[in-house]
Amino acid sequence: MNLLNILDEIEKVDAEVYERLNPRRRAMKQFFNFGSKVALAAVPMALGSMFKTAYGQSTATVEQVLQYALTLEYLEAEFYTKAVAAPGLIPAGAPLGAITTIRDHENQHVTFLRNTITSLSKTPVAKPTFDFSAGNGSGTGPFASVFTNYDTFLAVAQVFEDTGVRAYKGQAPNLLRQGAVLTAALNIHSVEARHASHIRQMRKARGANVKPWITGKDNGIGLAAVQPSYDGEDLETQAGVKITGINGQAISVNAATESFDEPLTMAQVLSIVDPFIV
Amino acid sequence: MGVQKPKLMNMRNSTKSEDQALIKEQDFFSSKLERRSFLRFAGAGAAGMALVAAGCKKDKMEAGFYLGSGDIGILNYAYALEQLEAAFYTQVAASFYTGATQAEKDLLIDIRDHEIAHREFFKNALGSNAIGGLEVNFSSINFADRTSVLGTAKAFEDLGVSAYNGAGFLIKDAGYLTVAGKIVSVEARHAALIRDLISNGSFANSEVVDANGLDKSRMPSEVLGIASAFVKTKLNANDLPTT
C-alpha cells in the first residue's frame, strides 16, 4: 500500500510513466524527499501537479480545443435559430418542438463554452459569418434551399450533428486528464449524439433510408459533398480487435460499424465546415 | 499542516538513494502502526486519506469480481455495464413484448448487436484482466410488456451514457479514452431512440440535459449502486480510480 503501487499500476498501461514524470530521472528522488520538507497533506497536491506536468495538456491546447468547439457550436446555434425562424420551414407540432429543443441546446453550448473560455482568462473567438447553402458566402451552394426546403434542412442538420459528434470525439485525447473540461466536453458530445439520433429518425419519417446510428460510411443523403463527414465510419476493427463476427457472435459488418462512432481530426472538420463559413 | 510523524520524517531524512527511498517507503506503509497513530497520520487531511485508500491493494480479496485499478479497472467497469445491457437486449430480442412493431424489433435487434459487440470488444481488449460473466437479475422486468421493457432500456441507456461521461476523466491512456468516446455516442444514439419510442421528442429532455445543454455524468460508485439492482454478482470496485 504505497505510492509506488499506484505508479506500478500506471506502468502496466504506460511503460514510460517514470520518464513522463521527469525525463531527468531526478523526479522520484525529489518527490520522495518532498515528504521531509512539506506536511503529508500536501503530498496529494504535489502528486497531482506532478501528474499534471507529466500528462496534462498545455493550456494553449485546451484553449484551442474550446475555441474550435465554440466555432462549431456557433455554426449549429445560428443554423437552428434561423431554421426555427424561417416561416413554414418546419412543420408545427413534434418537428418544430424537437428542432426548438436542439436550437436551445446549441445556444446553451455557445454560452457555456464562451463562459468556460472567459474563466480561463482567454477571449472567446468571434462568431464567423455563415453561409448555410455551403457556398462560401455566395448563398448559392449545394444547400441553397436549406431554409425553404424541409428535407434539405434535415439533411444539413444530420450532417452537422454527425460531424459534431465526430469533432468532439476527435478532441478527447487533447483533453486527457483535464478533469472538468474533459467531462464537460463529453457531456456536450453525448447531447450532440442524441440530436443526431433524433434528426435521423425525423429523416426516416420523411422516407430517408437511415437509422439513428451510422451504418458503414453511408451518408444516407446521396450527395458526394457530404461524404467527408462519413468517411472512416466503416471501421470493423477497434484497438486491434476485429468486431465483425467477434468471438463467434453473429455480429454483421453493419452492426460492427454501427457499434462505434469514429473521430475526425480538427483539420478534417474544418475542411468539412469551410464551405459554410464566409 | 503540522501533524507530527517522527517515524516518517526519520525515514525520509535517512534516504540516500532512489532505490533506498522506495524500499523505505514500502517499509513504512507495510509496518504496523498503532491504530491511533495511523488515524492521526491519515487525519492529516481528507486528501491524504483518499491517497492512502487509493493505494490500498491488500483489501481487494472480497467476494465477487474484482474490477482492478487504473485503466484496467475502468475497462472492467465498462465491460460489466456492457454485459448488463447485452444480457437485457438479448432477452428482449428472444421474445419481444406484446405489440412490438417490425420497426421496433429491427431497432432493438440492432441495439442488441451493438451491445454484444461492445461486450465482446471489452472482453478481448482486457484479455486475462477481464472479469468473468456477470449473473444478472431481471426479475423486476416484465419482458412481455412494452412499458416495462422500454422503461428499463431507457434507464440502462441513460445510465450508460452518464457512466462513460463520468469515467472519461479517470482514464489515463488516450487510446482507451478514444474508444470510450466511440462507444458513448452510440449509447447516446440508443438512449435518444428509446426515449423517442416511449415519447417522441423526449430524446434529450430536461431529465437528462441540464440548463447548460450538458448531458449527465456519474461516478462509477453511483453507477454501480444503480446497476446493482440488476446484477447478482458482487462487484468489487474498491480500487477504481476516483480522480
Short mmCIF file of C-alpha atoms in Angstrom, two decimals:
data_model
loop_
_atom_site.label_atom_id
_atom_site.label_comp_id
_atom_site.label_asym_id
_atom_site.label_seq_id
_atom_site.Cartn_x
_atom_site.Cartn_y
_atom_site.Cartn_z
CA MET A 1 0.00 0.00 0.00
CA ASN A 2 2.04 2.93 -1.17
CA LEU A 3 2.53 5.45 -3.88
CA LEU A 4 4.70 3.09 -5.80
CA ASN A 5 1.80 0.71 -6.05
CA ILE A 6 -0.07 3.42 -7.91
CA LEU A 7 2.90 4.12 -10.13
CA ASP A 8 3.37 0.41 -10.75
CA GLU A 9 -0.25 0.18 -11.84
CA ILE A 10 0.25 3.08 -14.18
CA GLU A 11 3.39 1.50 -15.53
CA LYS A 12 1.36 -1.52 -16.62
CA VAL A 13 -0.58 0.66 -19.03
CA ASP A 14 2.09 3.28 -19.59
CA ALA A 15 5.61 1.89 -19.64
CA GLU A 16 7.02 5.37 -19.89
CA VAL A 17 5.42 6.66 -16.72
CA TYR A 18 8.73 7.31 -14.96
CA GLU A 19 10.13 9.13 -17.97
CA ARG A 20 6.97 11.17 -18.27
CA LEU A 21 7.10 12.11 -14.65
CA ASN A 22 10.55 13.52 -15.13
CA PRO A 23 12.79 12.91 -18.10
CA ARG A 24 15.81 13.78 -16.00
CA ARG A 25 15.03 10.87 -13.68
CA ARG A 26 15.56 13.02 -10.62
CA ALA A 27 11.89 13.43 -10.02
CA MET A 28 11.37 10.32 -7.97
CA LYS A 29 14.09 11.22 -5.56
CA GLN A 30 12.83 14.76 -5.46
CA PHE A 31 9.38 13.51 -4.88
CA PHE A 32 10.17 11.15 -2.05
CA ASN A 33 12.38 13.72 -0.44
CA PHE A 34 9.47 16.05 -0.70
CA GLY A 35 7.88 14.48 2.34
CA SER A 36 10.68 15.70 4.54
CA LYS A 37 10.02 19.25 3.51
CA VAL A 38 6.25 19.51 3.37
CA ALA A 39 3.46 18.17 5.50
CA LEU A 40 1.85 14.98 4.35
CA ALA A 41 -1.41 16.71 3.49
CA ALA A 42 0.37 18.47 0.69
CA VAL A 43 1.57 15.25 -0.89
CA PRO A 44 -1.59 14.51 -2.90
CA MET A 45 -1.42 18.00 -4.25
CA ALA A 46 2.20 17.55 -5.15
CA LEU A 47 1.29 14.26 -6.82
CA GLY A 48 -1.49 16.00 -8.69
CA SER A 49 0.77 18.68 -10.04
CA MET A 50 3.38 16.08 -10.90
CA PHE A 51 0.86 14.20 -12.98
CA LYS A 52 -0.47 17.37 -14.48
CA THR A 53 3.00 18.27 -15.62
CA ALA A 54 3.56 14.80 -16.97
CA TYR A 55 0.22 14.18 -18.61
CA GLY A 56 -1.61 17.47 -18.69
CA GLN A 57 -2.10 19.19 -21.98
CA SER A 58 -0.87 22.72 -22.24
CA THR A 59 -3.33 25.50 -21.52
CA ALA A 60 -2.84 26.51 -25.14
CA THR A 61 -4.07 23.13 -26.34
CA VAL A 62 -7.10 23.22 -24.08
CA GLU A 63 -7.92 26.73 -25.20
CA GLN A 64 -7.57 25.75 -28.85
CA VAL A 65 -9.99 22.85 -28.36
CA LEU A 66 -12.51 25.10 -26.64
CA GLN A 67 -12.30 27.82 -29.33
CA TYR A 68 -12.71 25.16 -32.01
CA ALA A 69 -15.74 23.71 -30.22
CA LEU A 70 -17.17 27.20 -29.84
CA THR A 71 -16.84 27.81 -33.58
CA LEU A 72 -18.77 24.61 -34.32
CA GLU A 73 -21.43 25.50 -31.77
CA TYR A 74 -21.81 28.97 -33.30
CA LEU A 75 -22.46 27.22 -36.61
CA GLU A 76 -25.11 24.91 -35.18
CA ALA A 77 -26.74 27.55 -32.98
CA GLU A 78 -27.21 30.03 -35.82
CA PHE A 79 -28.33 27.26 -38.15
CA TYR A 80 -31.18 26.12 -35.89
CA THR A 81 -32.04 29.65 -34.81
CA LYS A 82 -32.55 30.65 -38.45
CA ALA A 83 -34.41 27.44 -39.24
CA VAL A 84 -36.90 27.87 -36.40
CA ALA A 85 -37.44 31.48 -37.53
CA ALA A 86 -37.89 30.55 -41.20
CA PRO A 87 -41.61 30.77 -41.96
CA GLY A 88 -43.21 27.46 -42.90
CA LEU A 89 -39.95 25.52 -42.95
CA ILE A 90 -40.51 23.15 -40.04
CA PRO A 91 -43.96 21.61 -39.52
CA ALA A 92 -45.66 22.70 -36.32
CA GLY A 93 -46.02 20.15 -33.55
CA ALA A 94 -43.41 17.47 -32.83
CA PRO A 95 -40.94 18.54 -35.56
CA LEU A 96 -40.85 22.19 -34.52
CA GLY A 97 -40.73 21.15 -30.86
CA ALA A 98 -37.71 18.91 -31.45
CA ILE A 99 -35.80 21.47 -33.51
CA THR A 100 -36.53 24.13 -30.91
CA THR A 101 -35.11 21.84 -28.21
CA ILE A 102 -31.98 21.30 -30.28
CA ARG A 103 -31.68 25.03 -31.02
CA ASP A 104 -31.81 25.78 -27.33
CA HIS A 105 -29.09 23.24 -26.54
CA GLU A 106 -26.77 24.65 -29.20
CA ASN A 107 -27.24 28.17 -27.89
CA GLN A 108 -26.60 26.88 -24.36
CA HIS A 109 -23.39 25.26 -25.61
CA VAL A 110 -22.27 28.58 -27.09
CA THR A 111 -22.86 30.37 -23.80
CA PHE A 112 -21.25 27.58 -21.79
CA LEU A 113 -18.12 27.47 -23.94
CA ARG A 114 -17.81 31.26 -24.00
CA ASN A 115 -18.03 31.32 -20.21
CA THR A 116 -15.52 28.49 -19.89
CA ILE A 117 -13.03 30.24 -22.17
CA THR A 118 -13.52 33.51 -20.28
CA SER A 119 -12.95 31.70 -16.98
CA LEU A 120 -9.54 30.66 -18.31
CA SER A 121 -8.77 34.35 -18.84
CA LYS A 122 -8.97 33.93 -22.59
CA THR A 123 -11.13 35.76 -25.11
CA PRO A 124 -13.77 33.70 -26.92
CA VAL A 125 -13.38 33.78 -30.70
CA ALA A 126 -15.92 35.91 -32.55
CA LYS A 127 -18.80 34.26 -34.39
CA PRO A 128 -17.97 33.82 -38.07
CA THR A 129 -20.39 34.82 -40.82
CA PHE A 130 -22.09 31.70 -42.10
CA ASP A 131 -23.46 30.62 -45.46
CA PHE A 132 -25.71 27.63 -44.81
CA SER A 133 -26.00 26.91 -48.52
CA ALA A 134 -22.36 25.77 -48.25
CA GLY A 135 -21.45 28.34 -50.86
CA ASN A 136 -18.63 30.17 -49.06
CA GLY A 137 -20.70 33.33 -49.00
CA SER A 138 -22.33 33.05 -52.41
CA GLY A 139 -25.58 31.82 -50.90
CA THR A 140 -25.92 29.55 -53.91
CA GLY A 141 -24.11 26.46 -52.67
CA PRO A 142 -25.48 22.90 -52.88
CA PHE A 143 -27.88 23.56 -49.99
CA ALA A 144 -29.33 26.85 -51.30
CA SER A 145 -32.82 25.65 -50.29
CA VAL A 146 -31.77 24.86 -46.72
CA PHE A 147 -34.24 27.33 -45.16
CA THR A 148 -37.03 26.80 -47.68
CA ASN A 149 -36.99 23.03 -48.16
CA TYR A 150 -37.63 20.91 -45.06
CA ASP A 151 -35.79 17.85 -46.38
CA THR A 152 -32.73 19.87 -47.31
CA PHE A 153 -32.77 21.42 -43.86
CA LEU A 154 -32.96 17.99 -42.18
CA ALA A 155 -30.14 16.66 -44.37
CA VAL A 156 -27.85 19.53 -43.38
CA ALA A 157 -28.90 19.10 -39.74
CA GLN A 158 -27.93 15.42 -39.89
CA VAL A 159 -24.53 16.28 -41.34
CA PHE A 160 -23.92 18.94 -38.69
CA GLU A 161 -24.88 16.64 -35.83
CA ASP A 162 -22.98 13.59 -37.04
CA THR A 163 -19.95 15.79 -37.76
CA GLY A 164 -20.25 17.46 -34.38
CA VAL A 165 -20.17 14.10 -32.63
CA ARG A 166 -17.06 13.13 -34.56
CA ALA A 167 -15.43 16.52 -33.93
CA TYR A 168 -15.78 16.36 -30.13
CA LYS A 169 -14.66 12.74 -30.12
CA GLY A 170 -11.54 13.68 -32.04
CA GLN A 171 -10.56 16.20 -29.38
CA ALA A 172 -10.96 13.91 -26.36
CA PRO A 173 -7.28 12.88 -26.38
CA ASN A 174 -6.30 16.56 -26.30
CA LEU A 175 -8.29 16.87 -23.07
CA LEU A 176 -6.88 13.71 -21.48
CA ARG A 177 -6.71 14.10 -17.68
CA GLN A 178 -8.25 17.55 -17.89
CA GLY A 179 -10.91 16.83 -15.31
CA ALA A 180 -13.87 19.16 -15.53
CA VAL A 181 -13.07 20.40 -19.04
CA LEU A 182 -12.98 16.86 -20.42
CA THR A 183 -16.16 15.92 -18.59
CA ALA A 184 -17.95 18.98 -19.95
CA ALA A 185 -16.81 18.17 -23.48
CA LEU A 186 -18.07 14.61 -23.07
CA ASN A 187 -21.37 15.89 -21.70
CA ILE A 188 -21.79 18.04 -24.82
CA HIS A 189 -20.62 15.23 -27.10
CA SER A 190 -23.37 12.84 -25.99
CA VAL A 191 -26.02 15.54 -26.35
CA GLU A 192 -24.93 16.02 -29.97
CA ALA A 193 -25.29 12.27 -30.43
CA ARG A 194 -28.81 12.39 -29.00
CA HIS A 195 -29.60 15.15 -31.50
CA ALA A 196 -28.12 13.13 -34.35
CA SER A 197 -30.24 10.14 -33.40
CA HIS A 198 -33.43 12.20 -33.40
CA ILE A 199 -32.69 14.09 -36.63
CA ARG A 200 -32.09 10.74 -38.32
CA GLN A 201 -35.43 9.47 -37.07
CA MET A 202 -37.05 12.64 -38.41
CA ARG A 203 -35.45 11.97 -41.80
CA LYS A 204 -36.57 8.34 -41.67
CA ALA A 205 -40.12 9.54 -41.08
CA ARG A 206 -39.73 11.55 -44.29
CA GLY A 207 -38.70 8.44 -46.21
CA ALA A 208 -34.91 8.60 -45.95
CA ASN A 209 -33.16 5.26 -45.57
CA VAL A 210 -31.32 5.96 -42.33
CA LYS A 211 -31.20 4.60 -38.81
CA PRO A 212 -30.41 6.51 -35.59
CA TRP A 213 -26.83 5.20 -35.93
CA ILE A 214 -24.34 5.39 -38.80
CA THR A 215 -24.10 2.24 -40.91
CA GLY A 216 -20.78 1.74 -42.64
CA LYS A 217 -19.81 5.08 -44.16
CA ASP A 218 -23.23 5.60 -45.68
CA ASN A 219 -24.23 9.27 -45.59
CA GLY A 220 -27.90 8.43 -46.11
CA ILE A 221 -28.31 11.59 -48.16
CA GLY A 222 -26.90 10.65 -51.54
CA LEU A 223 -24.71 13.70 -52.01
CA ALA A 224 -20.98 13.33 -52.58
CA ALA A 225 -20.50 16.75 -50.99
CA VAL A 226 -21.33 15.38 -47.54
CA GLN A 227 -19.32 12.17 -47.80
CA PRO A 228 -16.26 13.52 -45.91
CA SER A 229 -18.49 13.62 -42.81
CA TYR A 230 -18.96 9.86 -43.10
CA ASP A 231 -15.67 8.60 -44.49
CA GLY A 232 -13.85 6.41 -41.99
CA GLU A 233 -17.05 5.37 -40.19
CA ASP A 234 -16.78 1.91 -41.72
CA LEU A 235 -14.10 0.56 -39.37
CA GLU A 236 -14.54 -3.10 -38.46
CA THR A 237 -11.56 -3.26 -36.12
CA GLN A 238 -11.22 -1.34 -32.85
CA ALA A 239 -7.94 -1.14 -30.94
CA GLY A 240 -6.77 -4.21 -32.82
CA VAL A 241 -9.94 -6.17 -32.07
CA LYS A 242 -11.97 -7.31 -35.09
CA ILE A 243 -15.61 -6.64 -34.27
CA THR A 244 -17.35 -8.40 -37.15
CA GLY A 245 -18.16 -11.94 -36.02
CA ILE A 246 -16.24 -11.36 -32.79
CA ASN A 247 -15.83 -14.46 -30.61
CA GLY A 248 -18.27 -16.39 -32.80
CA GLN A 249 -21.10 -13.91 -32.22
CA ALA A 250 -23.36 -13.09 -35.18
CA ILE A 251 -22.13 -9.50 -35.46
CA SER A 252 -22.56 -8.36 -39.06
CA VAL A 253 -20.34 -5.84 -40.80
CA ASN A 254 -23.15 -3.30 -40.48
CA ALA A 255 -23.56 -3.91 -36.75
CA ALA A 256 -19.79 -3.78 -36.24
CA THR A 257 -19.54 -0.37 -37.90
CA GLU A 258 -22.66 0.97 -36.18
CA SER A 259 -21.38 -0.01 -32.73
CA PHE A 260 -18.54 2.51 -32.76
CA ASP A 261 -18.63 6.12 -33.93
CA GLU A 262 -15.34 7.36 -35.29
CA PRO A 263 -13.45 10.59 -34.54
CA LEU A 264 -12.46 13.27 -37.02
CA THR A 265 -9.39 15.46 -36.71
CA MET A 266 -9.64 19.22 -36.37
CA ALA A 267 -8.27 19.61 -39.90
CA GLN A 268 -10.88 17.22 -41.32
CA VAL A 269 -13.72 19.02 -39.58
CA LEU A 270 -12.52 22.49 -40.55
CA SER A 271 -12.36 21.31 -44.16
CA ILE A 272 -15.94 19.99 -43.89
CA VAL A 273 -17.34 23.21 -42.44
CA ASP A 274 -15.25 25.52 -44.63
CA PRO A 275 -17.95 25.94 -47.33
CA PHE A 276 -20.36 27.07 -44.60
CA ILE A 277 -18.07 29.86 -43.46
CA VAL A 278 -17.83 33.11 -45.41
CA MET B 1 -0.38 21.03 8.35
CA GLY B 2 1.65 20.42 11.44
CA VAL B 3 0.93 16.78 12.17
CA GLN B 4 3.90 15.08 13.83
CA LYS B 5 5.09 11.94 12.12
CA PRO B 6 8.51 11.25 13.61
CA LYS B 7 8.86 7.83 12.01
CA LEU B 8 8.07 9.17 8.60
CA MET B 9 10.39 12.10 8.95
CA ASN B 10 13.24 9.94 10.21
CA MET B 11 12.75 7.53 7.40
CA ARG B 12 12.73 10.23 4.80
CA ASN B 13 15.73 12.01 6.24
CA SER B 14 17.75 8.86 6.07
CA THR B 15 17.05 8.45 2.35
CA LYS B 16 20.27 8.08 0.42
CA SER B 17 19.13 6.99 -2.99
CA GLU B 18 16.05 6.48 -5.07
CA ASP B 19 16.01 2.75 -4.52
CA GLN B 20 16.51 3.09 -0.84
CA ALA B 21 13.72 5.60 -0.69
CA LEU B 22 11.43 3.24 -2.50
CA ILE B 23 12.21 0.37 -0.17
CA LYS B 24 11.80 2.52 2.91
CA GLU B 25 8.57 3.84 1.57
CA GLN B 26 7.26 0.30 1.37
CA ASP B 27 8.61 -0.48 4.80
CA PHE B 28 6.78 2.44 6.20
CA PHE B 29 3.47 1.60 4.67
CA SER B 30 3.62 -2.08 5.47
CA SER B 31 4.90 -1.64 9.00
CA LYS B 32 2.40 -1.98 11.81
CA LEU B 33 1.30 1.37 13.05
CA GLU B 34 -0.79 1.67 16.11
CA ARG B 35 -4.31 2.42 15.04
CA ARG B 36 -4.29 5.69 16.94
CA SER B 37 -1.17 6.95 15.20
CA PHE B 38 -2.44 5.71 11.86
CA LEU B 39 -5.57 7.75 12.30
CA ARG B 40 -3.52 10.74 13.24
CA PHE B 41 -1.40 10.11 10.20
CA ALA B 42 -4.40 9.76 7.92
CA GLY B 43 -6.05 12.67 9.65
CA ALA B 44 -3.51 14.95 8.04
CA GLY B 45 -6.26 15.66 5.59
CA ALA B 46 -9.11 14.13 3.69
CA ALA B 47 -6.92 14.25 0.61
CA GLY B 48 -4.28 12.26 2.43
CA MET B 49 -6.88 9.69 3.38
CA ALA B 50 -8.03 9.41 -0.21
CA LEU B 51 -4.48 8.86 -1.31
CA VAL B 52 -3.99 6.11 1.24
CA ALA B 53 -7.24 4.47 0.15
CA ALA B 54 -6.26 4.68 -3.49
CA GLY B 55 -3.03 2.91 -2.76
CA CYS B 56 -4.58 0.07 -0.78
CA LYS B 57 -4.45 -3.15 -2.67
CA LYS B 58 -4.36 -5.66 0.13
CA ASP B 59 -8.06 -5.42 0.84
CA LYS B 60 -9.21 -6.45 -2.58
CA MET B 61 -9.91 -10.08 -1.78
CA GLU B 62 -13.60 -9.64 -1.17
CA ALA B 63 -16.28 -11.88 -2.60
CA GLY B 64 -17.35 -11.23 -6.19
CA PHE B 65 -15.46 -9.85 -9.13
CA TYR B 66 -12.53 -7.54 -8.51
CA LEU B 67 -12.59 -4.89 -11.25
CA GLY B 68 -8.99 -3.86 -10.76
CA SER B 69 -7.33 -0.49 -10.65
CA GLY B 70 -6.30 2.20 -13.11
CA ASP B 71 -7.42 1.95 -16.70
CA ILE B 72 -7.91 -1.80 -16.38
CA GLY B 73 -10.41 -1.14 -13.61
CA ILE B 74 -12.28 1.35 -15.77
CA LEU B 75 -12.34 -1.05 -18.71
CA ASN B 76 -13.70 -3.82 -16.49
CA TYR B 77 -16.31 -1.39 -15.18
CA ALA B 78 -17.38 -0.67 -18.77
CA TYR B 79 -17.27 -4.39 -19.52
CA ALA B 80 -19.64 -5.05 -16.61
CA LEU B 81 -22.11 -2.44 -17.84
CA GLU B 82 -21.98 -3.74 -21.41
CA GLN B 83 -22.59 -7.27 -20.11
CA LEU B 84 -25.68 -5.99 -18.34
CA GLU B 85 -27.00 -4.20 -21.42
CA ALA B 86 -26.22 -7.08 -23.77
CA ALA B 87 -27.95 -9.58 -21.48
CA PHE B 88 -31.00 -7.34 -21.29
CA TYR B 89 -31.40 -6.83 -25.04
CA THR B 90 -30.66 -10.50 -25.71
CA GLN B 91 -33.66 -11.38 -23.57
CA VAL B 92 -35.74 -8.60 -25.17
CA ALA B 93 -34.99 -9.87 -28.67
CA ALA B 94 -35.51 -13.52 -27.72
CA SER B 95 -39.18 -12.83 -27.04
CA PHE B 96 -40.46 -9.38 -27.96
CA TYR B 97 -43.04 -7.57 -25.89
CA THR B 98 -46.68 -7.71 -26.93
CA GLY B 99 -47.45 -5.40 -29.81
CA ALA B 100 -43.85 -4.77 -30.91
CA THR B 101 -43.86 -3.41 -34.46
CA GLN B 102 -41.39 -4.70 -37.03
CA ALA B 103 -39.64 -1.32 -36.97
CA GLU B 104 -39.24 -1.57 -33.20
CA LYS B 105 -37.98 -5.15 -33.46
CA ASP B 106 -35.40 -4.15 -36.07
CA LEU B 107 -34.12 -1.30 -33.92
CA LEU B 108 -33.97 -3.44 -30.76
CA ILE B 109 -32.11 -6.20 -32.62
CA ASP B 110 -29.61 -3.60 -33.84
CA ILE B 111 -29.11 -2.35 -30.29
CA ARG B 112 -28.68 -5.91 -29.01
CA ASP B 113 -25.96 -6.50 -31.58
CA HIS B 114 -24.23 -3.22 -30.71
CA GLU B 115 -24.18 -4.11 -27.02
CA ILE B 116 -22.89 -7.62 -27.74
CA ALA B 117 -20.18 -6.05 -29.93
CA HIS B 118 -19.22 -3.71 -27.07
CA ARG B 119 -19.22 -6.55 -24.54
CA GLU B 120 -17.06 -8.83 -26.63
CA PHE B 121 -14.75 -5.94 -27.53
CA PHE B 122 -14.00 -5.29 -23.85
CA LYS B 123 -13.61 -8.99 -23.15
CA ASN B 124 -10.96 -9.31 -25.85
CA ALA B 125 -9.30 -5.98 -25.11
CA LEU B 126 -8.97 -6.90 -21.44
CA GLY B 127 -7.74 -10.42 -22.16
CA SER B 128 -6.56 -12.09 -18.96
CA ASN B 129 -7.53 -9.00 -16.96
CA ALA B 130 -11.21 -9.39 -17.84
CA ILE B 131 -13.70 -10.16 -15.11
CA GLY B 132 -15.96 -13.19 -15.63
CA GLY B 133 -19.53 -13.29 -16.82
CA LEU B 134 -22.00 -11.43 -14.62
CA GLU B 135 -25.09 -13.08 -13.25
CA VAL B 136 -27.95 -10.68 -13.89
CA ASN B 137 -31.25 -10.24 -12.08
CA PHE B 138 -34.08 -9.12 -14.34
CA SER B 139 -36.88 -10.26 -12.02
CA SER B 140 -38.26 -6.71 -11.86
CA ILE B 141 -38.72 -6.53 -15.64
CA ASN B 142 -41.83 -7.76 -17.44
CA PHE B 143 -40.41 -8.69 -20.83
CA ALA B 144 -43.90 -9.12 -22.28
CA ASP B 145 -44.80 -5.52 -21.53
CA ARG B 146 -43.67 -2.65 -23.77
CA THR B 147 -43.69 -0.08 -20.98
CA SER B 148 -41.56 -2.26 -18.72
CA VAL B 149 -39.05 -3.15 -21.44
CA LEU B 150 -38.64 0.32 -22.91
CA GLY B 151 -38.59 1.92 -19.46
CA THR B 152 -35.74 -0.37 -18.46
CA ALA B 153 -33.96 0.22 -21.77
CA LYS B 154 -34.20 3.97 -21.21
CA ALA B 155 -32.79 3.63 -17.70
CA PHE B 156 -29.91 1.45 -18.92
CA GLU B 157 -29.03 3.68 -21.87
CA ASP B 158 -29.14 6.93 -19.91
CA LEU B 159 -27.13 5.25 -17.16
CA GLY B 160 -24.59 4.02 -19.70
CA VAL B 161 -24.18 7.47 -21.21
CA SER B 162 -23.67 9.04 -17.80
CA ALA B 163 -21.25 6.27 -16.84
CA TYR B 164 -18.96 6.78 -19.83
CA ASN B 165 -19.21 10.56 -19.48
CA GLY B 166 -18.27 10.30 -15.82
CA ALA B 167 -15.42 7.85 -16.33
CA GLY B 168 -13.64 9.75 -19.11
CA PHE B 169 -11.57 11.93 -16.80
CA LEU B 170 -10.40 8.86 -14.87
CA ILE B 171 -8.84 7.28 -17.96
CA LYS B 172 -5.12 7.78 -18.34
CA ASP B 173 -4.49 6.32 -21.77
CA ALA B 174 -5.53 8.41 -24.79
CA GLY B 175 -6.35 5.30 -26.82
CA TYR B 176 -8.75 3.97 -24.19
CA LEU B 177 -10.34 7.41 -23.88
CA THR B 178 -10.95 7.48 -27.63
CA VAL B 179 -12.52 4.02 -27.58
CA ALA B 180 -14.79 5.06 -24.72
CA GLY B 181 -15.75 8.10 -26.78
CA LYS B 182 -16.53 5.91 -29.78
CA ILE B 183 -18.90 3.84 -27.68
CA VAL B 184 -20.61 6.53 -25.61
CA SER B 185 -22.02 8.36 -28.62
CA VAL B 186 -23.58 5.12 -29.84
CA GLU B 187 -25.11 4.63 -26.39
CA ALA B 188 -26.44 8.19 -26.63
CA ARG B 189 -27.96 7.40 -30.03
CA HIS B 190 -29.64 4.38 -28.41
CA ALA B 191 -30.82 6.44 -25.45
CA ALA B 192 -32.39 9.06 -27.70
CA LEU B 193 -34.10 6.45 -29.86
CA ILE B 194 -35.52 4.53 -26.89
CA ARG B 195 -36.74 7.78 -25.36
CA ASP B 196 -38.42 8.73 -28.63
CA LEU B 197 -40.10 5.30 -28.78
CA ILE B 198 -41.55 5.97 -25.34
CA SER B 199 -42.44 9.59 -26.03
CA ASN B 200 -41.48 11.25 -29.30
CA GLY B 201 -39.41 14.36 -28.64
CA SER B 202 -38.01 13.23 -25.28
CA PHE B 203 -34.63 12.31 -26.83
CA ALA B 204 -32.75 14.97 -24.87
CA ASN B 205 -35.25 16.44 -22.44
CA SER B 206 -34.55 18.06 -19.10
CA GLU B 207 -34.40 14.68 -17.34
CA VAL B 208 -31.01 14.16 -18.95
CA VAL B 209 -29.83 17.53 -20.29
CA ASP B 210 -29.30 20.48 -17.95
CA ALA B 211 -29.68 24.22 -18.49
CA ASN B 212 -26.15 24.40 -19.92
CA GLY B 213 -27.07 21.88 -22.58
CA LEU B 214 -24.92 19.23 -20.87
CA ASP B 215 -25.72 15.54 -20.52
CA LYS B 216 -25.31 13.81 -17.17
CA SER B 217 -22.12 12.24 -15.91
CA ARG B 218 -21.94 9.86 -12.98
CA MET B 219 -19.03 8.47 -10.98
CA PRO B 220 -18.55 4.68 -11.03
CA SER B 221 -19.69 4.30 -7.43
CA GLU B 222 -23.03 5.92 -8.22
CA VAL B 223 -23.50 3.96 -11.44
CA LEU B 224 -22.69 0.64 -9.78
CA GLY B 225 -25.11 1.45 -6.99
CA ILE B 226 -27.90 1.93 -9.51
CA ALA B 227 -26.90 -1.08 -11.61
CA SER B 228 -26.65 -3.37 -8.59
CA ALA B 229 -30.44 -3.81 -8.62
CA PHE B 230 -29.96 -5.80 -11.83
CA VAL B 231 -26.73 -7.62 -11.03
CA LYS B 232 -26.49 -10.62 -8.70
CA THR B 233 -22.71 -10.87 -8.89
CA LYS B 234 -20.95 -8.66 -6.40
CA LEU B 235 -18.54 -6.21 -7.99
CA ASN B 236 -15.54 -5.02 -6.02
CA ALA B 237 -14.82 -1.52 -7.27
CA ASN B 238 -12.66 -0.54 -4.30
CA ASP B 239 -9.59 0.18 -6.38
CA LEU B 240 -11.22 2.04 -9.24
CA PRO B 241 -9.65 5.46 -9.66
CA THR B 242 -11.63 8.36 -8.25
CA THR B 243 -9.54 11.24 -9.52
#
